[in-house]
Coordinates of C-alpha atoms in Angstrom, one line a residue:
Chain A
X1 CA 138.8 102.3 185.5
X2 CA 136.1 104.3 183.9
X3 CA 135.4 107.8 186.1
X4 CA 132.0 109.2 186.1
X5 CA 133.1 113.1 186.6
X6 CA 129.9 115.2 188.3
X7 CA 129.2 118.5 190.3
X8 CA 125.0 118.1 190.1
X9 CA 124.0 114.9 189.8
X10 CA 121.1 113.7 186.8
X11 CA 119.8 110.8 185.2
X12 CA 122.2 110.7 183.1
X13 CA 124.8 110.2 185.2
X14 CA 123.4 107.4 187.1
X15 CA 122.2 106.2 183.5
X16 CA 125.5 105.6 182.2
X17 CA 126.6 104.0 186.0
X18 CA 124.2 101.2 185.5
X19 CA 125.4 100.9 182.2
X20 CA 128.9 100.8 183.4
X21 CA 127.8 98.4 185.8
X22 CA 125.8 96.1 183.7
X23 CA 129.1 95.8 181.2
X24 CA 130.7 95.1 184.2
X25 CA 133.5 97.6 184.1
X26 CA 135.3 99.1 186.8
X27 CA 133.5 102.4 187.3
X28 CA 133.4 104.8 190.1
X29 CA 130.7 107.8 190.0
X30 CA 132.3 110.7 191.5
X31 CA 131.1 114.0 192.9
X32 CA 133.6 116.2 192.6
X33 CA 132.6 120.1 193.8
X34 CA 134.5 120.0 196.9
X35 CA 137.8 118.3 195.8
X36 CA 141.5 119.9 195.6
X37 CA 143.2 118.7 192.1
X38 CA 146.4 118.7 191.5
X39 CA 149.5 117.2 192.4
X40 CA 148.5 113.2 191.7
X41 CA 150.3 111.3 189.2
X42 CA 149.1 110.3 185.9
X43 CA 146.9 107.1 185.5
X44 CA 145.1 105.3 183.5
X45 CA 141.6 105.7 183.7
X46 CA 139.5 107.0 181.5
X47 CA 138.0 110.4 182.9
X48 CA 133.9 110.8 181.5
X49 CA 133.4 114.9 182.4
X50 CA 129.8 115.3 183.4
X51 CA 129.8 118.6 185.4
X52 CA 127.0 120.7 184.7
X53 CA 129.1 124.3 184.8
X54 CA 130.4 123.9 181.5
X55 CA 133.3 126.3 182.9
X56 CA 134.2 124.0 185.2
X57 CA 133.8 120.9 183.6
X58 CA 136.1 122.4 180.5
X59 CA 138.5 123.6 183.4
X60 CA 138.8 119.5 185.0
X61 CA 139.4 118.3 181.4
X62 CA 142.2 120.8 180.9
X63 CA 143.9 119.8 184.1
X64 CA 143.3 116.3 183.8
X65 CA 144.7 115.9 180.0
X66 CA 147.7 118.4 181.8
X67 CA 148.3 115.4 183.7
X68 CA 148.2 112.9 180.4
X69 CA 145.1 111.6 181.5
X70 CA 142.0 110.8 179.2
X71 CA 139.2 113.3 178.7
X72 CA 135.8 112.5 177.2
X73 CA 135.1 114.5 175.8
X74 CA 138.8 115.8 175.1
X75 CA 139.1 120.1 176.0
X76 CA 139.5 121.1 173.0
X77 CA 136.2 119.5 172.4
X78 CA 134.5 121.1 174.9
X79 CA 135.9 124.3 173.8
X80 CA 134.8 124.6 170.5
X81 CA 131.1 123.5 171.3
X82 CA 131.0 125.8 174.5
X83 CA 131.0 128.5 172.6
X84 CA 128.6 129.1 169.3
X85 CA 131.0 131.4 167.7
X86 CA 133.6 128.5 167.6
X87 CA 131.2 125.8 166.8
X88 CA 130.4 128.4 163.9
X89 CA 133.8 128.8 162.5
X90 CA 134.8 124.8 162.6
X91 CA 131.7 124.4 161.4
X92 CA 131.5 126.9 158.4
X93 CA 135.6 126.2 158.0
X94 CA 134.2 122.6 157.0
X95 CA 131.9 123.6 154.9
X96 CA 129.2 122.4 157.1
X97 CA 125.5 124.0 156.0
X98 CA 124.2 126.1 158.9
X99 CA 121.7 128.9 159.7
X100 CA 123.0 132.5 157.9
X101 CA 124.3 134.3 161.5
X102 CA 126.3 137.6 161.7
X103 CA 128.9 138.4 164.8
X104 CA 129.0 142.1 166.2
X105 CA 130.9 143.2 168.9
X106 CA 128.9 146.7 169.4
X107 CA 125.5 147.7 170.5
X108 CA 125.2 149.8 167.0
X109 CA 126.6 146.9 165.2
X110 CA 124.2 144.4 166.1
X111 CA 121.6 146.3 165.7
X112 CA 122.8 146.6 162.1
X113 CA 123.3 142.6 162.2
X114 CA 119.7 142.3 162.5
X115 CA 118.5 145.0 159.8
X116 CA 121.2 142.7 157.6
X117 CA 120.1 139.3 158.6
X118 CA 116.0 140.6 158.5
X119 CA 113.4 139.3 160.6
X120 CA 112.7 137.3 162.4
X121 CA 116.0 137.1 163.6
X122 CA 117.3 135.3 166.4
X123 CA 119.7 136.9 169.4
X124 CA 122.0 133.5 170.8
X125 CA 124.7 134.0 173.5
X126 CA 127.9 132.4 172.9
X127 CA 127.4 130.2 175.7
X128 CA 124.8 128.9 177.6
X129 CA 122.5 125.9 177.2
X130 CA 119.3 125.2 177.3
X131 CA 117.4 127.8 175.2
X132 CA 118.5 130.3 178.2
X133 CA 118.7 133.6 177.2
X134 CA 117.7 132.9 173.2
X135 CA 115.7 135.7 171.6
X136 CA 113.3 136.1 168.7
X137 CA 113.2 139.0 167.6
X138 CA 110.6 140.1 165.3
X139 CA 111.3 143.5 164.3
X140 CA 113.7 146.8 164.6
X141 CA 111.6 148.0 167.9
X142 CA 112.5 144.7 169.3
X143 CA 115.8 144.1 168.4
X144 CA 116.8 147.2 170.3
X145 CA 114.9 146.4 173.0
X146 CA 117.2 143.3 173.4
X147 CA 120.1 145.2 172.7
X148 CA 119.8 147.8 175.5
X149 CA 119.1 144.6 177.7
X150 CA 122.0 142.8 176.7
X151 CA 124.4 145.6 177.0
X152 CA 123.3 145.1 180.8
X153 CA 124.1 141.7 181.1
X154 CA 128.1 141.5 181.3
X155 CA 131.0 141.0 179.2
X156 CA 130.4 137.8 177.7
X157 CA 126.8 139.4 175.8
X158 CA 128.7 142.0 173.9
X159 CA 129.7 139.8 171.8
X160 CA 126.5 139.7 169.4
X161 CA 125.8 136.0 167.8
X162 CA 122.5 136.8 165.5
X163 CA 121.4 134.4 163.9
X164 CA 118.3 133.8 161.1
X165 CA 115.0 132.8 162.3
X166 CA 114.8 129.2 160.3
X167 CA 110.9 128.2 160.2
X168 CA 111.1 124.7 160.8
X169 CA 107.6 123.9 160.9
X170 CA 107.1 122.9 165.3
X171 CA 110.0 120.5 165.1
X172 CA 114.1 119.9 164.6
X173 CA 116.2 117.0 165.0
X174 CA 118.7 116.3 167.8
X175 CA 121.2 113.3 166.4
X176 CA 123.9 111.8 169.0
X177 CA 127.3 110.7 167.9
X178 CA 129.5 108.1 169.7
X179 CA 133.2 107.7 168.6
X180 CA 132.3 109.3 165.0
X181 CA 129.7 106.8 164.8
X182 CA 126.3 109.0 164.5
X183 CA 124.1 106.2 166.7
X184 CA 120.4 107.9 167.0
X185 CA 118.0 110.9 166.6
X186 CA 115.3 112.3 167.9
X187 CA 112.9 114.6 166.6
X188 CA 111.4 117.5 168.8
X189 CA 108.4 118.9 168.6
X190 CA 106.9 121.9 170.3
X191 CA 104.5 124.7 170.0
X192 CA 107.4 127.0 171.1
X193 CA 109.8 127.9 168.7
X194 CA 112.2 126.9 171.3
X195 CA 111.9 122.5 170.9
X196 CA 114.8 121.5 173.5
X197 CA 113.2 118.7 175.6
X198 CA 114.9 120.7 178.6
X199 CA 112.0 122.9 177.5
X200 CA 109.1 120.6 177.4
X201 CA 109.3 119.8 173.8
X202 CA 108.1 116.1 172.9
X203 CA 110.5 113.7 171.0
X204 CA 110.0 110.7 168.7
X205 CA 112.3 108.7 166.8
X206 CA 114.4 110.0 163.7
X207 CA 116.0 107.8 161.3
X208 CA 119.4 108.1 161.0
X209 CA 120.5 107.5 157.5
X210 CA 121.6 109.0 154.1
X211 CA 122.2 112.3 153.8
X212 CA 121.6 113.0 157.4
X213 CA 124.2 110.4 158.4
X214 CA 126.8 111.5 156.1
X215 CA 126.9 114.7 157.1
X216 CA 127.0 113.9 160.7
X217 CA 130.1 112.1 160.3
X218 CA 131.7 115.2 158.8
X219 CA 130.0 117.3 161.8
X220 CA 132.7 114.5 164.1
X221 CA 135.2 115.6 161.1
X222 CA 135.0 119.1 162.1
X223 CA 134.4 118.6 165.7
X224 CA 135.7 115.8 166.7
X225 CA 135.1 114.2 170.3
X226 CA 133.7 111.2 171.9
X227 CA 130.4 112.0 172.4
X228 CA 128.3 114.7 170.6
X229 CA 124.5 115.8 170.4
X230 CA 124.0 117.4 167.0
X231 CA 121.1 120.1 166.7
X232 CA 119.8 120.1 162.9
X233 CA 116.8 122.0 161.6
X234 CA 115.4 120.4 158.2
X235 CA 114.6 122.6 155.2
X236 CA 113.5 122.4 151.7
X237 CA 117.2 123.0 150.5
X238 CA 118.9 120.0 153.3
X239 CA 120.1 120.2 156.7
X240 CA 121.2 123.0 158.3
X241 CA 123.4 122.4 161.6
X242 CA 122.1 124.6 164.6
X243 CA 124.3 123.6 167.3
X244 CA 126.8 120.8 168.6
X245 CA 126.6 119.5 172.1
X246 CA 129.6 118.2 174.4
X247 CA 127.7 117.4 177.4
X248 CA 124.6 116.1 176.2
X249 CA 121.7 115.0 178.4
X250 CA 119.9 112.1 176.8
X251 CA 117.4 110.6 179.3
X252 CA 114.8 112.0 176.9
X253 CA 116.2 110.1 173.8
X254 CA 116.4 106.4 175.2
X255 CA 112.8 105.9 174.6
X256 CA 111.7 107.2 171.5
X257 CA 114.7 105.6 169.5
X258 CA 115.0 102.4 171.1
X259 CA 118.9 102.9 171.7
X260 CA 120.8 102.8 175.1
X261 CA 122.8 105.8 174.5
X262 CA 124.4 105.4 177.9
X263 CA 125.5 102.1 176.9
X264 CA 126.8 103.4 173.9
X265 CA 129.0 106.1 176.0
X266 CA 130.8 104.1 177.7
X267 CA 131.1 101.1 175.8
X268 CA 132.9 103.7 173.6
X269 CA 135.1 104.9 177.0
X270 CA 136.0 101.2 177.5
X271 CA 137.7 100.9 174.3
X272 CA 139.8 104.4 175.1
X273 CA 141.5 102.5 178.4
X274 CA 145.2 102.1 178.1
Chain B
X1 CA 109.7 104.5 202.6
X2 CA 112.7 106.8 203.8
X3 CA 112.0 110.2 204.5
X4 CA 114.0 113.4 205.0
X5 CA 112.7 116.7 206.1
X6 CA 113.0 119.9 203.8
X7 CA 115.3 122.3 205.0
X8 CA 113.6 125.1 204.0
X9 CA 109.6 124.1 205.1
X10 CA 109.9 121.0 207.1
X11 CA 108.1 119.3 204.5
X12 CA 108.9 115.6 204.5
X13 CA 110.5 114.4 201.1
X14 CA 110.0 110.6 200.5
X15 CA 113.7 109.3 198.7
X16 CA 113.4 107.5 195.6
X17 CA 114.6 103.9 195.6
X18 CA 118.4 103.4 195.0
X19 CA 118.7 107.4 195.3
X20 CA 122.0 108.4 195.5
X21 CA 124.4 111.2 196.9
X22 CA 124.3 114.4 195.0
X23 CA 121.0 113.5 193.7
X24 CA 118.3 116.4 193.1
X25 CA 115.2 115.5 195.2
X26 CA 112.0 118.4 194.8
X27 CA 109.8 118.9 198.0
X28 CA 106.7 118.6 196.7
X29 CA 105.4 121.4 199.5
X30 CA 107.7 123.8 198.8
X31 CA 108.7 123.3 195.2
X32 CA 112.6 124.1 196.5
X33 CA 115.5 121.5 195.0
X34 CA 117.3 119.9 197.4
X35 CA 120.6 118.5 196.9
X36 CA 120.8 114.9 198.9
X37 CA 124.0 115.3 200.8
X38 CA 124.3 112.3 202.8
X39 CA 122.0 108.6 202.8
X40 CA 122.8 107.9 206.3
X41 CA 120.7 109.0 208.3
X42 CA 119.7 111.6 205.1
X43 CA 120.0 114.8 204.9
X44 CA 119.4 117.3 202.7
X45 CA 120.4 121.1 201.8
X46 CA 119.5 123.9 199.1
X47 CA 120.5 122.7 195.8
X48 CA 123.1 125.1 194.5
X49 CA 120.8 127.4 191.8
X50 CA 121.3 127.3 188.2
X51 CA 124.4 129.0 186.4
X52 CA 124.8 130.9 183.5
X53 CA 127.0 128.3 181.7
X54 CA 125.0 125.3 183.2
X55 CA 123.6 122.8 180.7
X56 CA 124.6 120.5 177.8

């Protein structure tokens, strides 16, 4: 049986239900916020993580693959793209092209990361999601600014991710990936330098080919996981790889690309059943 | 046309067809998310608000 895993419950979920549904597998869509785990024996479904607390969902998959159950997407999976400096270091330890970033773990030292990057440079937390919490900062003044305000904001925002400002010209690609395969991409446009759809920006279909679909596949290399959402900017010199999603949303993306991503899903989590 | 009342205003909320438990309905008076708790009879309560580690 294929679990749908969720705590808040979106289009997607019931997206990839009706998929489910119309490849007629045995699926069950379960909220799970109130439940007790623990102490059940192993099975074997196949166990499709959709919480929206990426905390939480990362903390299911860990006790569920405890039990020798199957995750999508797998922990270890979820805990390298929860957290941008790990995405960063699998990323740059495969060689992957991505924006110039510096780490800092003081209020003096990012301030420093910024003079060293230049500006416009751009202030990301290590986690979070949908453009919360990203800053552009244009100058010295401003990067301070942010810096005193950060220093406010708990442990988890002393750790400094700055990254450069990559002019990308109102759009950037988002390109999904099921079972290594890359299967689609969008490209989002906006007049905010911030283009997630989550966000308002407006998507249209990007090919997936060539270059863009090699390097992909070595994104999965590095990565790894079931299902992935791939944020690329493009630039004179190639593609640079901005982030990697583990728990994408998608009801955006059906549309402009013609592809049933939900299909896709869990098609793929059919095949994983033992 | 099923209807629930928001807990919050007393608006009433119209369900979309085939909604579902745990689904996100937005009271169109009120603007507040309400999380759809039960189908029957319906009944709704104030979605849970958005986390710092919520998203993709």
């Amino acid at each position: 049986m294929l679990r749908i895993l969720f705590t808040r419950l979106r289009q997607e979920e019931k997206l990839l239900l009706e998929a489910a549904r119309r490849l007629g597998l045995d699926v069950a869509l379960e909220d799970v916020k109130d439940r007790v785990w623990g102490g059940v024996g192993a099975d074997d479904d196949v166990y499709l993580c959709r919480c929206i607390g990426h905390g939480q969902n990362l903390a299911l998959a860990r006790h569920l693959e405890g039990q020798g159950r199957r995750v999508v997407n797998p922990a270890s999976v979820m805990e390298l793209c929860g957290d941008k400096l790990a995405t960063t270091a699998a990323l740059e330890a495969a060689s992957i092209a991505q924006p110039a970033y510096r780490l800092a773990l003081s209020e003096e030292g990012a301030l420093a990361a910024a003079e060293e990057i230049g500006y416009p440079a751009v202030f990301k937390p290590v986690t979070g999601s949908w453009g919360r919490l990203l800053a552009k900062v244009n100058d010295r003044e401003a990067a301070e600014a942010v810096i005193e305000h950060k220093a406010h904001l708990g442990a988890h925002h002393q750790i400094f991710y700055v990254q450069e400002y990559v002019e990308k010209s109102g759009s950037d690609v988002r390109a999904f990936v099921v079972g290594g395969e890359p299967i689609c991409a969008i490209r989002r446009e906006s007049a905010h330098w911030i283009t997630n759809t989550a966000r308002g920006g407006r998507a249209s279909n990007q090919v997936v080919a060539g270059e863009l679909e090699e390097l992909l596949r070595r994104v999965h290399g590095a990565v790894g996981g079931d299902f992935l959402a791939v944020d690329l900017f493009g630039t004179d010199s190639g593609w640079l790889v901005n982030e990697v999603n583990d728990g994408a949303e998608f009801r955006n993306s059906i549309a402009p690309t013609g592809v049933d991503i939900p299909e896709a899903v869990v098609r793929h989590c059919a095949g994983l059943g033992r | 046309m099923t209807q629930v009342t928001c807990v919050v205003c007393e608006g009433q909320v119209t369900l979309p067809e085939g909604a579902m438990e745990g689904e996100i309905l937005l009271c169109g008076d009120c603007g507040t998310e309400l999380e759809l708790v039960r189908l029957d009879p319906p009944a709704v309560e104030e979605a849970p608000q958005v986390q710092e580690d919520w998203g993709e």
